[in-house]
GROMACS .gro file of C-alpha atoms in nm:
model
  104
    1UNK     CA    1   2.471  -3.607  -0.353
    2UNK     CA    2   2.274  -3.406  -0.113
    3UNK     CA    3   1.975  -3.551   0.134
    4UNK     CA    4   1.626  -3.578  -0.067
    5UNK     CA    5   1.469  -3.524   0.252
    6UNK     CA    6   1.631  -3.223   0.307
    7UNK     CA    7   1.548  -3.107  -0.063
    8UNK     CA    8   1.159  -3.197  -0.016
    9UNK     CA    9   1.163  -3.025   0.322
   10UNK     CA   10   1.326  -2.709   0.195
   11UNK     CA   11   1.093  -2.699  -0.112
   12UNK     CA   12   0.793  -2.753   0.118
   13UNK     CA   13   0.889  -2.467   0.333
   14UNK     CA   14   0.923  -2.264   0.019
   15UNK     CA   15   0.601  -2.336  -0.100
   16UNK     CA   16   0.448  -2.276   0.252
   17UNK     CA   17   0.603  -1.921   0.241
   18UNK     CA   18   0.501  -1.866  -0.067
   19UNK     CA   19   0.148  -1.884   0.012
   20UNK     CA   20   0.155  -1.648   0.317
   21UNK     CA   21   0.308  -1.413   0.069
   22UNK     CA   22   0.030  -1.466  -0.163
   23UNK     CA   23  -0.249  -1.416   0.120
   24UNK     CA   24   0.016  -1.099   0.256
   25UNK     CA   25  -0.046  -0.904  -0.072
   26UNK     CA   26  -0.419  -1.000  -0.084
   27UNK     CA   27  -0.531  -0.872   0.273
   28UNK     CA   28  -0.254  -0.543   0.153
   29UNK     CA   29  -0.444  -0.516  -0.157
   30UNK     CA   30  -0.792  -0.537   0.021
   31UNK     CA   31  -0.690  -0.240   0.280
   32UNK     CA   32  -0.799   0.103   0.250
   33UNK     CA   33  -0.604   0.387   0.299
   34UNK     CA   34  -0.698   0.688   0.432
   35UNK     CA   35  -0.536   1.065   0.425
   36UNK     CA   36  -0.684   1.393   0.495
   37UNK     CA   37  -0.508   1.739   0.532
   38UNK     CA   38  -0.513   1.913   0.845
   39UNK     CA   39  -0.761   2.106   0.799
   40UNK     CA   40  -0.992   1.810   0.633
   41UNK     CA   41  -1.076   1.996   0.321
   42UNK     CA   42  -1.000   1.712   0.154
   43UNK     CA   43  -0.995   1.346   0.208
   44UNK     CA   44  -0.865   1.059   0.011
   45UNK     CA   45  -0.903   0.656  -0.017
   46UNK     CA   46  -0.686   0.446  -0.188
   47UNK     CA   47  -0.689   0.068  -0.179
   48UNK     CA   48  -0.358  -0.121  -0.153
   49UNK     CA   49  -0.321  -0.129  -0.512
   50UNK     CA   50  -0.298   0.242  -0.547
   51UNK     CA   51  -0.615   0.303  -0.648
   52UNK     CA   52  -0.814   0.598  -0.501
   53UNK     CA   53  -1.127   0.492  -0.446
   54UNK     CA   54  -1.286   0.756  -0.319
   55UNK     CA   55  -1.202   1.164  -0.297
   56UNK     CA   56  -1.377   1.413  -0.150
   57UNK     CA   57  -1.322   1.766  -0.103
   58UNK     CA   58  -1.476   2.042   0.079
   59UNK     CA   59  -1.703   2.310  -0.150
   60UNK     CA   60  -1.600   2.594   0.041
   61UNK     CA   61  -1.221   2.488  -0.076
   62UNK     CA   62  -1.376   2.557  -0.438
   63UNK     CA   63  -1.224   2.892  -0.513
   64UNK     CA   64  -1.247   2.885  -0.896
   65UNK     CA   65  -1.006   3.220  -0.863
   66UNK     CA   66  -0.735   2.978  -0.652
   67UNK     CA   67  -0.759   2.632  -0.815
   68UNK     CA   68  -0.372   2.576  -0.793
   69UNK     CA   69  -0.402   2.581  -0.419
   70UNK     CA   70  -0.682   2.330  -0.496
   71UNK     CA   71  -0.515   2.105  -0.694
   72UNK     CA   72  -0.186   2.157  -0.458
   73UNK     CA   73  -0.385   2.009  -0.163
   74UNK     CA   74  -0.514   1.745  -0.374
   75UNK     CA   75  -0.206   1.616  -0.467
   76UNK     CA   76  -0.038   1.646  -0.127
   77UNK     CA   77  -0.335   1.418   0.035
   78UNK     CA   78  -0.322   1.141  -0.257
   79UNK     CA   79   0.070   1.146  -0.216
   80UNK     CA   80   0.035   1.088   0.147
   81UNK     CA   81  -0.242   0.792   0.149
   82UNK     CA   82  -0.021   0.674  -0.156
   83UNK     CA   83   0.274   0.655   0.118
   84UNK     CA   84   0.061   0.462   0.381
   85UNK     CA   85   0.063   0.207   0.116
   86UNK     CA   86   0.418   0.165   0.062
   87UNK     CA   87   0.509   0.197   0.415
   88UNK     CA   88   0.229  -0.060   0.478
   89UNK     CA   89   0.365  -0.284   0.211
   90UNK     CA   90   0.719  -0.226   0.336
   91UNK     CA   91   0.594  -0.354   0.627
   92UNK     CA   92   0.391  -0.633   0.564
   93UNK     CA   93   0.600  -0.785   0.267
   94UNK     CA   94   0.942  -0.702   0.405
   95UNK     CA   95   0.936  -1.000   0.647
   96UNK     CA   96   0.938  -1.211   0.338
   97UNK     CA   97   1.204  -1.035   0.113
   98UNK     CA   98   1.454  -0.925   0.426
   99UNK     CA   99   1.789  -0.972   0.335
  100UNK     CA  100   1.725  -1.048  -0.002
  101UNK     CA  101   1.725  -0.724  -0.173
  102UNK     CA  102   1.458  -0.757  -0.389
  103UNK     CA  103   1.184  -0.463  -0.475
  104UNK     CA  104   0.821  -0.536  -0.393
   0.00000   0.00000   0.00000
C-alpha cells in the first residue's frame, strides 16, 4: 500500500502547480503584443488570447488601385504579432507541460 504522506504531498504539489499555471495563462492572456512592418505602415495589437485589439495603418498606404498589397501587409503584421503569442506561450507554459507532450 503506498505512503499517504507521500500521496498528500504529491497531490499538494500538484495543486500548487496548478495554480502557477492558472496565474501563467492569466498574466499571458493580459499581455499585449505588438508587430509592425518595416516600414511601419501598419501596426498591430493583439492580446494573449489572439485578439487584435487595436490596428492601425498608414493613409498614405491607402491605394484604393493596390488594395491586395494592402491587405498583403495586413495579414503579414497580424500573422507576426499572432506568432509573438505562441512563441510567448511556448515559453511561458512550456515549463509546465515539458516532457509531457501535451498541446497548450
Amino acid at each position: 500500500m503506498p505512503n499517504m504522506g507521500n500521496m498528500q504531498g504529491m497531490m499538494k504539489q500538484m495543486q500548487k502547480v496548478q495554480k502557477e499555471m492558472q496565474a501563467e495563462q492569466a498574466n499571458l492572456e493580459a499581455s499585449v503584443f505588438e508587430a509592425q512592418d518595416t516600414n511601419r505602415l501598419v501596426q498591430v495589437k493583439v492580446n494573449g488570447k489572439k485578439e487584435i485589439i487595436e490596428l492601425n495603418i498608414a493613409a498614405d498606404l491607402v491605394d484604393p488601385d493596390d488594395i491586395d498589397m494592402l491587405q498583403d501587409l495586413v495579414i503579414a503584421t497580424v500573422n507576426d504579432a499572432l506568432g509573438q503569442v505562441d512563441r510567448a506561450t511556448e515559453q511561458r507554459m512550456g515549463r509546465f507541460t515539458q516532457g509531457l507532450n501535451l498541446p497548450f
